[in-house]
Amino acid sequence: MARTPLVLDVPALGALERGAGNLSGQLAQLLREAIHRGEIVPGDALPSTRLLAASLQVARGTVVEAYEQLIAEGFLESQRGAATRVAEALSGAGAGAGTRVRKAHTAHGRASRTSLPEPAARFAQVAREFTPLPPMPFAVSVPVGLTAPADIWRRLGNRVRAKGPGAPAGYDDPKGALPLREAIAAYARKSRSVHCDAGQVIITSGTQQGLYLACQVLLGSKDQAWVEDPAYRGITATLENNGRGSAMIRVPVDDEGIDVEAGIRQAPHAKVAFVTPSHQYPLGMPLSMARRSAILAWARTNDAWVVEDDYDSEFRYEGYPFPSLHSSEPDRVVYLGTFSKILFPSLRLGYVIVPHDLADAFCGARVLMDRHPPNADQHVLAAFMADGHLERHIRRVRNVYANHRAQLIAAIDALLPQEVAWVQPGDQGMHLVLWLEESLDDREVVAMAARAGVAVRAVSPMFSPGNGRPGLVLGFGGFSNAQMEEAAQRLAAVITDAVRSGVGRRGAG
Ligand SMILES: Cc1ncc(COP(=O)(O)O)c(C=O)c1O
């Protein structure tokens, strides 16, 4: 197939002063300035002389002359049969014109401001904290081997993107694609007893967006929100960075999940409770039946909302999962689901299920954020669900995760003494928490593990300030048994080393 060279438009060229004469000289000067400002950079292809002449409404010879002048000066270069380009030599260190170009650019940038805006530093910190882990043990939800949907996903993708409903189109429904919302309503009803219709389902780019939308829609400017202690950083960081840090009431978690009595003591009139009832994040216990009744009763009495983050309830390995909170109180619970865990995180698709009277509000908040989710993958996922692949996939990966979980626990038990590191009990999910001896600094251990080629996250930042306990979140993706075993050995060596040398001890450099 013939390839069309990438031709650069030069929008910032500005106008030629026709009355002033020497049009080719003027054009050459405009191009020099565009290069100096960094608007066109080394390697960029310029428009053909014919095209540029037509768009500037000058004779083609004028453009030819300007290009030739700049080639002679070393700003441009041309090869027979190829587009004229900004000279690559300009990017070389020490090259006269190149240095001038970069200096002009940086000086321009620096002179125009003295410091970054106040929120910029905080958001930059969030970016550092949320840097994804490399795809190696023990990063959570990495779709490799048996946990990757592989060929089916590609086949369906090709089908819907080429001519099907995922082909390029105009703006669509902000709630998301109807076939996907219908498939999700059916799935949530069957698997989680969430009774809803497609009109109550709003497709999100994952639970993170669902949490963000819920903060915007449900919390008035003076309202307080209960948040578990410890909790997913995706919710605590969202509240902290949207000027709601002081409205966040951290409610302790014990063996039965969030301590509702403690929440009522601290902030009886809070407007929202953000909870992970199926599988407390990160610790893993389900919310007990007594606490479920208590939190819903509190919400009813106080006209409050419960936001149920049901991120991985499909992965329970003994017995059946508790039904969702939503199933008991559909008018008070905003239910958040995600495909990051059961399929793969890069899909960036999740959903919010809201009572009918909140649907428009969530829709509006969504529109202001990003209009609507990208269309094509919604249709791929809808087809994946409609053809029964999702249920098959979940059955398969559930077994993989159950095995990996058992294998990892056995490896840790064999490699590390209980008084140094011990696993938080549990029977579900795709991660476990490995508590560390109290004197260790888990962030230091994370850095040491990364240097040893093991990917883990620290637990202490998930607690409220001053209440942190050191621990590690260990995910088990579709890595092979051999990879998991080897990584467990390396992690055990890191922890043993940290204890022996004191490198990881709190306060130690
Ligand atoms: C508690 C919790 N909620 C939700 C998510 C998923 O977020 P998303 O759907 O944005 O990938 C995660 C991911 O780690 C999580 O741990």
Short mmCIF file of C-alpha atoms and ligand atoms in Angstrom, two decimals:
data_model
loop_
_atom_site.label_atom_id
_atom_site.label_comp_id
_atom_site.label_asym_id
_atom_site.label_seq_id
_atom_site.Cartn_x
_atom_site.Cartn_y
_atom_site.Cartn_z
CA MET A 1 0.00 0.00 0.00
CA ALA A 2 1.35 3.47 -0.89
CA ARG A 3 2.27 5.49 2.17
CA THR A 4 1.45 9.17 2.44
CA PRO A 5 4.25 11.10 4.14
CA LEU A 6 3.26 12.96 7.31
CA VAL A 7 3.03 16.57 6.24
CA LEU A 8 3.08 19.26 8.81
CA ASP A 9 0.68 22.12 8.73
CA VAL A 10 2.37 25.35 9.85
CA PRO A 11 -0.55 27.22 11.40
CA ALA A 12 1.55 29.80 13.22
CA LEU A 13 3.25 31.12 10.10
CA GLY A 14 1.24 34.31 10.20
CA ALA A 15 0.47 36.58 7.31
CA LEU A 16 2.75 37.92 4.63
CA GLU A 17 2.71 41.67 4.08
CA ARG A 18 2.07 41.82 0.41
CA GLY A 19 2.73 45.54 0.08
CA ALA A 20 6.19 45.24 1.66
CA GLY A 21 7.62 43.14 -1.21
CA ASN A 22 10.24 40.33 -1.04
CA LEU A 23 7.62 37.68 -0.22
CA SER A 24 10.14 34.83 -0.26
CA GLY A 25 12.34 36.69 2.23
CA GLN A 26 9.33 37.29 4.48
CA LEU A 27 8.31 33.64 4.29
CA ALA A 28 11.84 32.49 5.10
CA GLN A 29 11.85 34.78 8.16
CA LEU A 30 8.46 33.46 9.36
CA LEU A 31 9.74 29.89 9.07
CA ARG A 32 12.95 30.73 10.95
CA GLU A 33 10.87 32.23 13.77
CA ALA A 34 8.56 29.18 13.90
CA ILE A 35 11.65 26.96 14.25
CA HIS A 36 13.11 29.21 16.97
CA ARG A 37 9.87 29.08 18.92
CA GLY A 38 9.89 25.28 18.68
CA GLU A 39 6.56 25.20 16.82
CA ILE A 40 8.19 23.09 14.17
CA VAL A 41 10.98 20.86 15.36
CA PRO A 42 13.85 18.88 13.79
CA GLY A 43 12.49 16.08 11.64
CA ASP A 44 9.10 17.71 10.98
CA ALA A 45 8.10 17.59 7.30
CA LEU A 46 7.02 20.89 5.76
CA PRO A 47 4.13 21.13 3.30
CA SER A 48 5.05 20.71 -0.35
CA THR A 49 5.87 23.94 -2.15
CA ARG A 50 2.69 23.54 -4.17
CA LEU A 51 0.45 23.18 -1.11
CA LEU A 52 2.04 25.99 0.87
CA ALA A 53 1.95 28.30 -2.16
CA ALA A 54 -1.73 27.56 -2.63
CA SER A 55 -2.58 28.13 1.03
CA LEU A 56 -0.59 31.40 1.20
CA GLN A 57 -1.84 32.43 -2.24
CA VAL A 58 1.64 33.17 -3.59
CA ALA A 59 3.51 31.87 -6.58
CA ARG A 60 5.08 28.46 -6.11
CA GLY A 61 8.48 29.97 -6.98
CA THR A 62 8.21 32.19 -3.87
CA VAL A 63 8.02 29.16 -1.61
CA VAL A 64 10.75 27.33 -3.55
CA GLU A 65 13.03 30.34 -3.07
CA ALA A 66 12.30 30.54 0.69
CA TYR A 67 12.95 26.82 1.17
CA GLU A 68 16.20 27.01 -0.80
CA GLN A 69 17.39 29.92 1.32
CA LEU A 70 16.69 28.01 4.55
CA ILE A 71 18.36 24.87 3.18
CA ALA A 72 21.44 26.96 2.45
CA GLU A 73 21.36 28.30 6.03
CA GLY A 74 21.03 24.79 7.51
CA PHE A 75 17.53 25.25 8.91
CA LEU A 76 15.94 22.85 6.43
CA GLU A 77 17.10 19.80 4.53
CA SER A 78 15.69 18.02 1.53
CA GLN A 79 16.29 14.75 -0.22
CA ARG A 80 15.20 13.86 -3.71
CA GLY A 81 11.73 12.43 -3.71
CA ALA A 82 11.09 13.23 -0.04
CA ALA A 83 9.47 16.14 1.79
CA THR A 84 11.56 19.11 2.89
CA ARG A 85 12.15 18.81 6.64
CA VAL A 86 13.45 20.86 9.54
CA ALA A 87 17.12 19.84 9.73
CA GLU A 88 17.85 17.01 12.18
CA ALA A 89 21.21 18.64 12.90
CA LEU A 90 19.36 21.37 14.80
CA SER A 91 18.61 18.89 17.57
CA GLY A 92 22.28 17.91 18.03
CA ALA A 93 23.98 19.20 21.19
CA GLY A 94 26.24 22.10 20.39
CA ALA A 95 24.87 22.61 16.89
CA GLY A 96 24.69 26.37 16.54
CA ALA A 97 21.13 26.80 15.32
CA GLY A 98 19.85 23.88 17.43
CA THR A 99 21.19 25.39 20.61
CA ARG A 100 19.61 28.67 19.68
CA VAL A 101 16.31 26.94 19.09
CA ARG A 102 16.30 25.19 22.46
CA LYS A 103 17.53 28.24 24.34
CA ALA A 104 14.87 30.43 22.84
CA HIS A 105 12.25 27.86 23.76
CA THR A 106 13.33 27.30 27.38
CA ALA A 107 13.96 30.95 28.06
CA HIS A 108 10.49 31.72 26.78
CA GLY A 109 8.92 29.04 29.03
CA ARG A 110 10.80 30.02 32.19
CA ALA A 111 10.40 33.75 31.86
CA SER A 112 6.63 33.50 31.62
CA ARG A 113 6.08 32.10 35.17
CA THR A 114 7.80 31.96 38.50
CA SER A 115 6.15 28.96 40.17
CA LEU A 116 3.57 26.24 39.62
CA PRO A 117 -0.04 26.69 40.81
CA GLU A 118 -0.75 25.51 44.37
CA PRO A 119 -2.71 22.34 43.43
CA ALA A 120 -0.10 21.26 40.88
CA ALA A 121 2.33 19.90 43.49
CA ARG A 122 -0.41 17.84 45.14
CA PHE A 123 -1.61 16.36 41.87
CA ALA A 124 1.97 15.62 40.82
CA GLN A 125 2.33 13.70 44.10
CA VAL A 126 -0.83 11.72 43.26
CA ALA A 127 0.69 10.85 39.88
CA ARG A 128 3.81 9.54 41.60
CA GLU A 129 1.78 7.52 44.09
CA PHE A 130 -0.42 5.95 41.42
CA THR A 131 2.40 4.99 39.06
CA PRO A 132 1.38 1.53 37.87
CA LEU A 133 3.46 -1.39 39.03
CA PRO A 134 5.44 -3.24 36.35
CA PRO A 135 3.73 -6.43 35.13
CA MET A 136 5.53 -8.84 37.44
CA PRO A 137 4.63 -10.63 40.67
CA PHE A 138 2.98 -9.34 42.87
CA ALA A 139 1.21 -6.65 40.83
CA VAL A 140 -2.59 -7.04 41.03
CA SER A 141 -4.74 -7.95 38.00
CA VAL A 142 -2.15 -8.45 35.32
CA PRO A 143 -3.78 -10.31 32.41
CA VAL A 144 -1.19 -12.89 31.46
CA GLY A 145 -1.38 -16.61 30.75
CA LEU A 146 -4.67 -18.10 31.89
CA THR A 147 -6.09 -14.78 33.06
CA ALA A 148 -5.91 -13.10 29.62
CA PRO A 149 -9.07 -13.17 27.47
CA ALA A 150 -6.73 -13.39 24.46
CA ASP A 151 -8.09 -14.54 21.09
CA ILE A 152 -11.79 -14.06 21.77
CA TRP A 153 -11.23 -10.43 22.68
CA ARG A 154 -9.28 -9.81 19.47
CA ARG A 155 -11.87 -11.57 17.32
CA LEU A 156 -14.80 -9.66 18.78
CA GLY A 157 -12.81 -6.42 18.60
CA ASN A 158 -12.16 -6.84 14.90
CA ARG A 159 -15.81 -7.64 14.30
CA VAL A 160 -17.37 -4.65 16.07
CA ARG A 161 -14.73 -2.08 15.14
CA ALA A 162 -14.66 -2.72 11.42
CA LYS A 163 -18.27 -2.39 10.37
CA GLY A 164 -20.17 -3.10 13.55
CA PRO A 165 -21.53 -0.82 16.26
CA GLY A 166 -18.02 0.12 17.41
CA ALA A 167 -17.10 1.75 14.09
CA PRO A 168 -16.36 5.50 14.10
CA ALA A 169 -19.50 7.54 14.91
CA GLY A 170 -20.67 10.83 16.38
CA TYR A 171 -21.32 11.70 20.03
CA ASP A 172 -23.28 9.05 21.85
CA ASP A 173 -25.37 8.62 25.00
CA PRO A 174 -23.42 9.93 28.04
CA LYS A 175 -24.69 6.97 30.04
CA GLY A 176 -22.83 4.64 27.69
CA ALA A 177 -23.80 2.15 25.00
CA LEU A 178 -27.23 0.61 25.56
CA PRO A 179 -26.25 -3.01 24.75
CA LEU A 180 -23.54 -2.84 27.39
CA ARG A 181 -25.83 -1.24 29.98
CA GLU A 182 -28.39 -3.96 29.34
CA ALA A 183 -25.76 -6.68 29.66
CA ILE A 184 -24.51 -5.15 32.91
CA ALA A 185 -28.01 -4.83 34.37
CA ALA A 186 -28.58 -8.54 33.64
CA TYR A 187 -25.18 -9.53 35.02
CA ALA A 188 -25.51 -7.46 38.23
CA ARG A 189 -28.98 -8.89 38.83
CA LYS A 190 -27.82 -12.46 38.41
CA SER A 191 -24.47 -12.30 40.17
CA ARG A 192 -25.06 -9.67 42.86
CA SER A 193 -28.86 -9.45 43.28
CA VAL A 194 -28.65 -5.83 42.12
CA HIS A 195 -32.11 -5.21 40.68
CA CYS A 196 -32.00 -2.41 38.16
CA ASP A 197 -32.77 -1.57 34.55
CA ALA A 198 -30.40 -0.23 31.92
CA GLY A 199 -31.57 3.35 32.64
CA GLN A 200 -29.94 3.17 36.07
CA VAL A 201 -26.58 2.01 34.73
CA ILE A 202 -23.95 4.59 33.83
CA ILE A 203 -20.80 3.27 32.21
CA THR A 204 -17.64 4.72 33.70
CA SER A 205 -13.97 4.46 32.89
CA GLY A 206 -13.63 2.25 35.98
CA THR A 207 -14.48 2.53 39.65
CA GLN A 208 -12.06 5.41 40.06
CA GLN A 209 -14.34 7.56 37.93
CA GLY A 210 -17.38 6.18 39.76
CA LEU A 211 -15.90 7.33 43.08
CA TYR A 212 -15.10 10.73 41.61
CA LEU A 213 -18.62 11.14 40.24
CA ALA A 214 -20.15 10.04 43.55
CA CYS A 215 -18.09 12.68 45.43
CA GLN A 216 -19.30 15.36 43.04
CA VAL A 217 -22.94 14.38 42.96
CA LEU A 218 -23.61 13.24 46.51
CA LEU A 219 -21.55 15.59 48.67
CA GLY A 220 -22.68 19.16 49.28
CA SER A 221 -20.07 21.75 50.17
CA LYS A 222 -20.41 21.26 53.93
CA ASP A 223 -21.22 17.54 53.97
CA GLN A 224 -19.11 14.95 55.72
CA ALA A 225 -18.29 11.49 54.37
CA TRP A 226 -17.37 8.29 56.20
CA VAL A 227 -14.37 6.53 54.72
CA GLU A 228 -12.98 3.24 56.02
CA ASP A 229 -9.68 3.23 57.90
CA PRO A 230 -7.71 1.75 56.13
CA ALA A 231 -9.17 2.45 52.69
CA TYR A 232 -8.43 2.42 48.99
CA ARG A 233 -6.23 5.42 48.18
CA GLY A 234 -8.42 6.03 45.14
CA ILE A 235 -11.11 7.44 47.43
CA THR A 236 -9.01 9.12 50.13
CA ALA A 237 -6.79 10.84 47.55
CA THR A 238 -9.86 11.99 45.61
CA LEU A 239 -11.37 13.66 48.67
CA GLU A 240 -8.05 15.14 49.81
CA ASN A 241 -7.36 16.66 46.43
CA ASN A 242 -10.76 18.15 45.86
CA GLY A 243 -10.77 20.34 48.94
CA ARG A 244 -12.72 17.77 50.97
CA GLY A 245 -9.93 16.42 53.13
CA SER A 246 -11.46 17.85 56.31
CA ALA A 247 -14.91 16.49 55.42
CA MET A 248 -13.50 12.97 55.39
CA ILE A 249 -14.25 11.06 58.58
CA ARG A 250 -12.06 7.97 58.87
CA VAL A 251 -14.01 5.15 60.48
CA PRO A 252 -12.03 2.20 61.88
CA VAL A 253 -12.37 -1.28 60.47
CA ASP A 254 -12.30 -4.46 62.59
CA ASP A 255 -12.95 -8.15 61.91
CA GLU A 256 -16.53 -7.40 60.88
CA GLY A 257 -15.63 -4.55 58.50
CA ILE A 258 -16.42 -0.87 59.05
CA ASP A 259 -17.35 -0.10 62.68
CA VAL A 260 -20.72 1.56 62.14
CA GLU A 261 -21.12 2.50 65.82
CA ALA A 262 -17.79 4.34 65.68
CA GLY A 263 -18.94 6.17 62.54
CA ILE A 264 -22.14 7.24 64.26
CA ARG A 265 -20.17 8.47 67.28
CA GLN A 266 -17.79 10.49 65.10
CA ALA A 267 -20.14 11.94 62.48
CA PRO A 268 -23.78 10.90 62.88
CA HIS A 269 -24.96 13.31 60.20
CA ALA A 270 -22.48 12.44 57.48
CA LYS A 271 -24.12 12.38 54.01
CA VAL A 272 -22.21 9.53 52.43
CA ALA A 273 -20.43 6.35 53.52
CA PHE A 274 -17.84 4.95 51.12
CA VAL A 275 -17.50 1.23 51.85
CA THR A 276 -16.15 -2.02 50.40
CA PRO A 277 -18.64 -4.46 52.00
CA SER A 278 -17.92 -7.61 50.00
CA HIS A 279 -14.18 -7.54 50.57
CA GLN A 280 -12.83 -4.71 52.68
CA TYR A 281 -10.00 -3.00 50.87
CA PRO A 282 -7.21 -3.72 51.58
CA LEU A 283 -7.76 -6.08 54.53
CA GLY A 284 -10.24 -8.47 52.93
CA MET A 285 -12.97 -9.23 55.51
CA PRO A 286 -16.63 -9.05 54.39
CA LEU A 287 -18.97 -6.70 56.25
CA SER A 288 -20.93 -8.79 58.77
CA MET A 289 -24.71 -9.13 58.48
CA ALA A 290 -25.18 -7.12 61.68
CA ARG A 291 -23.06 -4.26 60.35
CA ARG A 292 -24.88 -4.36 57.02
CA SER A 293 -28.18 -3.83 58.79
CA ALA A 294 -26.63 -1.12 60.97
CA ILE A 295 -25.17 0.94 58.13
CA LEU A 296 -28.39 0.79 56.11
CA ALA A 297 -30.45 1.75 59.15
CA TRP A 298 -28.12 4.70 59.77
CA ALA A 299 -28.45 5.77 56.11
CA ARG A 300 -32.26 5.58 56.28
CA THR A 301 -32.48 7.54 59.52
CA ASN A 302 -30.09 10.24 58.35
CA ASP A 303 -31.14 10.46 54.76
CA ALA A 304 -27.61 9.50 53.78
CA TRP A 305 -26.13 7.49 50.87
CA VAL A 306 -24.00 4.41 50.92
CA VAL A 307 -21.50 4.05 48.08
CA GLU A 308 -20.78 0.35 47.66
CA ASP A 309 -17.46 -0.33 45.94
CA ASP A 310 -17.87 -3.97 44.86
CA TYR A 311 -14.52 -4.24 43.12
CA ASP A 312 -13.80 -7.99 43.21
CA SER A 313 -16.71 -9.84 44.83
CA GLU A 314 -16.67 -12.48 42.06
CA PHE A 315 -13.56 -13.98 43.60
CA ARG A 316 -14.78 -15.72 46.71
CA TYR A 317 -13.29 -19.18 47.09
CA GLU A 318 -15.30 -20.75 49.91
CA GLY A 319 -19.08 -20.60 50.00
CA TYR A 320 -21.13 -17.89 48.31
CA PRO A 321 -20.50 -14.15 48.46
CA PHE A 322 -22.85 -12.06 50.60
CA PRO A 323 -25.43 -10.38 48.41
CA SER A 324 -24.72 -6.74 47.65
CA LEU A 325 -25.81 -3.99 50.05
CA HIS A 326 -27.71 -2.62 47.09
CA SER A 327 -30.00 -5.66 47.12
CA SER A 328 -31.28 -4.68 50.59
CA GLU A 329 -31.73 -0.95 50.04
CA PRO A 330 -31.70 -0.05 46.33
CA ASP A 331 -32.87 3.52 46.96
CA ARG A 332 -30.01 4.41 49.31
CA VAL A 333 -27.09 2.58 47.75
CA VAL A 334 -24.97 3.68 44.81
CA TYR A 335 -23.34 0.53 43.50
CA LEU A 336 -19.94 0.63 41.79
CA GLY A 337 -18.64 -2.22 39.65
CA THR A 338 -15.52 -2.59 37.54
CA PHE A 339 -14.11 -4.84 34.84
CA SER A 340 -10.56 -4.10 35.98
CA LYS A 341 -10.46 -7.15 38.20
CA ILE A 342 -12.58 -9.70 36.38
CA LEU A 343 -11.15 -8.78 32.96
CA PHE A 344 -8.21 -6.39 32.82
CA PRO A 345 -7.48 -2.87 34.10
CA SER A 346 -6.37 -1.33 30.80
CA LEU A 347 -9.92 -1.82 29.50
CA ARG A 348 -10.93 1.14 31.68
CA LEU A 349 -14.58 0.20 31.88
CA GLY A 350 -16.75 0.04 34.96
CA TYR A 351 -20.24 1.13 35.94
CA VAL A 352 -22.32 2.97 38.49
CA ILE A 353 -25.81 1.72 39.30
CA VAL A 354 -27.90 4.50 40.81
CA PRO A 355 -31.48 4.95 41.99
CA HIS A 356 -33.65 6.32 39.14
CA ASP A 357 -33.79 9.83 40.62
CA LEU A 358 -29.98 10.15 40.60
CA ALA A 359 -29.43 8.92 37.04
CA ASP A 360 -29.59 12.35 35.39
CA ALA A 361 -27.25 13.87 37.97
CA PHE A 362 -24.57 11.23 37.46
CA CYS A 363 -25.04 11.60 33.75
CA GLY A 364 -24.52 15.37 33.94
CA ALA A 365 -21.40 15.05 36.07
CA ARG A 366 -20.11 12.50 33.59
CA VAL A 367 -20.73 14.79 30.61
CA LEU A 368 -18.66 17.55 32.16
CA MET A 369 -15.82 15.19 32.79
CA ASP A 370 -15.41 13.48 29.44
CA ARG A 371 -18.77 13.38 27.61
CA HIS A 372 -18.98 9.61 27.44
CA PRO A 373 -16.83 6.51 27.37
CA PRO A 374 -15.03 5.56 24.15
CA ASN A 375 -17.50 3.61 22.11
CA ALA A 376 -15.71 0.69 20.54
CA ASP A 377 -14.61 -1.25 23.62
CA GLN A 378 -18.07 -0.91 25.14
CA HIS A 379 -19.46 -2.83 22.20
CA VAL A 380 -16.68 -5.40 22.33
CA LEU A 381 -17.47 -5.94 26.01
CA ALA A 382 -21.23 -6.09 25.36
CA ALA A 383 -20.64 -8.82 22.77
CA PHE A 384 -18.23 -10.62 25.13
CA MET A 385 -20.92 -10.66 27.81
CA ALA A 386 -23.83 -11.47 25.50
CA ASP A 387 -21.97 -14.49 24.08
CA GLY A 388 -21.36 -15.87 27.59
CA HIS A 389 -17.58 -15.36 27.52
CA LEU A 390 -17.49 -13.26 30.68
CA GLU A 391 -19.04 -15.95 32.84
CA ARG A 392 -16.69 -18.58 31.40
CA HIS A 393 -13.72 -16.28 31.92
CA ILE A 394 -14.68 -15.64 35.55
CA ARG A 395 -15.05 -19.37 36.23
CA ARG A 396 -11.62 -20.01 34.77
CA VAL A 397 -9.73 -17.18 36.49
CA ARG A 398 -11.44 -17.89 39.82
CA ASN A 399 -9.69 -21.28 39.86
CA VAL A 400 -6.39 -19.72 38.83
CA TYR A 401 -6.58 -17.15 41.62
CA ALA A 402 -7.69 -19.68 44.24
CA ASN A 403 -4.64 -21.83 43.39
CA HIS A 404 -2.26 -18.91 43.31
CA ARG A 405 -3.55 -17.63 46.60
CA ALA A 406 -3.02 -21.00 48.30
CA GLN A 407 0.40 -21.36 46.70
CA LEU A 408 1.51 -17.90 47.76
CA ILE A 409 0.37 -18.37 51.35
CA ALA A 410 2.18 -21.72 51.54
CA ALA A 411 5.36 -20.17 50.12
CA ILE A 412 5.29 -17.26 52.56
CA ASP A 413 4.63 -19.56 55.52
CA ALA A 414 7.61 -21.68 54.53
CA LEU A 415 9.95 -18.76 53.86
CA LEU A 416 9.26 -16.25 56.65
CA PRO A 417 8.81 -16.69 60.40
CA GLN A 418 5.38 -15.65 61.71
CA GLU A 419 6.82 -12.97 63.97
CA VAL A 420 8.41 -11.18 60.97
CA ALA A 421 5.58 -11.39 58.42
CA TRP A 422 2.14 -12.98 58.50
CA VAL A 423 -0.82 -13.13 56.12
CA GLN A 424 -4.12 -11.42 56.96
CA PRO A 425 -6.73 -14.21 57.04
CA GLY A 426 -9.30 -14.27 54.26
CA ASP A 427 -10.81 -16.45 51.58
CA GLN A 428 -11.38 -14.21 48.58
CA GLY A 429 -9.99 -11.65 46.16
CA MET A 430 -6.95 -11.29 43.95
CA HIS A 431 -4.60 -9.87 46.55
CA LEU A 432 -3.63 -10.52 50.14
CA VAL A 433 -2.12 -8.39 52.84
CA LEU A 434 1.18 -9.49 54.32
CA TRP A 435 1.65 -7.75 57.66
CA LEU A 436 5.21 -6.88 58.58
CA GLU A 437 6.92 -6.70 61.95
CA GLU A 438 5.91 -3.42 63.58
CA SER A 439 9.36 -1.80 63.38
CA LEU A 440 9.65 -2.10 59.59
CA ASP A 441 8.87 0.79 57.27
CA ASP A 442 6.75 -0.76 54.52
CA ARG A 443 7.58 2.00 52.02
CA GLU A 444 11.26 1.21 52.40
CA VAL A 445 10.52 -2.48 51.94
CA VAL A 446 8.56 -1.67 48.76
CA ALA A 447 11.56 0.22 47.36
CA MET A 448 13.93 -2.62 48.28
CA ALA A 449 11.58 -5.18 46.73
CA ALA A 450 11.39 -3.14 43.51
CA ARG A 451 15.19 -3.19 43.31
CA ALA A 452 15.01 -6.97 43.72
CA GLY A 453 12.46 -7.23 40.87
CA VAL A 454 9.33 -7.74 42.99
CA ALA A 455 6.30 -5.43 42.67
CA VAL A 456 4.35 -4.76 45.89
CA ARG A 457 2.46 -1.85 47.46
CA ALA A 458 2.71 -0.48 51.00
CA VAL A 459 -0.32 -0.74 53.28
CA SER A 460 0.52 2.03 55.77
CA PRO A 461 -0.45 4.91 53.39
CA MET A 462 -3.97 3.45 53.27
CA PHE A 463 -4.48 4.26 56.95
CA SER A 464 -5.29 7.70 58.33
CA PRO A 465 -2.20 9.65 59.44
CA GLY A 466 -0.77 8.29 62.68
CA ASN A 467 -2.67 4.98 62.52
CA GLY A 468 -0.61 3.19 59.88
CA ARG A 469 0.61 -0.39 60.31
CA PRO A 470 3.34 -1.76 58.06
CA GLY A 471 2.25 -4.31 55.53
CA LEU A 472 2.37 -5.17 51.84
CA VAL A 473 -0.36 -5.77 49.27
CA LEU A 474 0.54 -8.81 47.19
CA GLY A 475 -1.50 -9.47 44.06
CA PHE A 476 -1.57 -12.70 42.18
CA GLY A 477 -2.20 -12.33 38.47
CA GLY A 478 -1.85 -15.03 35.86
CA PHE A 479 1.88 -15.42 36.54
CA SER A 480 3.21 -18.96 36.34
CA ASN A 481 3.83 -21.01 39.48
CA ALA A 482 7.57 -20.78 38.88
CA GLN A 483 7.43 -16.94 38.64
CA MET A 484 5.38 -16.72 41.83
CA GLU A 485 7.68 -19.05 43.73
CA GLU A 486 10.79 -17.20 42.63
CA ALA A 487 9.29 -13.81 43.48
CA ALA A 488 8.23 -15.10 46.92
CA GLN A 489 11.80 -16.18 47.58
CA ARG A 490 13.16 -12.81 46.53
CA LEU A 491 10.60 -10.96 48.64
CA ALA A 492 11.37 -13.14 51.66
CA ALA A 493 15.08 -12.37 51.21
CA VAL A 494 14.31 -8.63 51.05
CA ILE A 495 12.22 -8.74 54.24
CA THR A 496 14.80 -10.86 56.08
CA ASP A 497 17.48 -8.45 54.98
CA ALA A 498 15.45 -5.43 56.07
CA VAL A 499 14.95 -6.95 59.53
CA ARG A 500 18.59 -8.00 59.90
CA SER A 501 20.21 -4.80 58.69
CA GLY A 502 17.63 -2.38 60.05
CA VAL A 503 17.54 -0.69 56.61
CA GLY A 504 13.80 -0.78 56.53
CA ARG A 505 13.27 0.36 60.07
CA ARG A 506 11.10 3.43 60.54
CA GLY A 507 13.15 6.56 60.66
CA ALA A 508 16.23 4.82 59.27
CA GLY A 509 17.75 6.46 56.21
C1 LIG B 1 -10.98 -0.87 46.39
C2 LIG B 1 -10.84 -0.69 44.93
N1 LIG B 1 -11.84 -0.16 44.25
C3 LIG B 1 -11.77 -0.06 42.92
C4 LIG B 1 -10.66 -0.43 42.22
C5 LIG B 1 -10.65 -0.45 40.71
O1 LIG B 1 -10.53 0.70 40.15
P1 LIG B 1 -10.75 0.86 38.58
O2 LIG B 1 -12.04 0.23 38.22
O3 LIG B 1 -10.76 2.34 38.41
O4 LIG B 1 -9.60 0.20 37.89
C6 LIG B 1 -9.58 -0.90 42.88
C7 LIG B 1 -8.37 -1.20 42.12
O5 LIG B 1 -7.34 -1.51 42.63
C8 LIG B 1 -9.69 -1.08 44.26
O6 LIG B 1 -8.69 -1.65 44.91
#
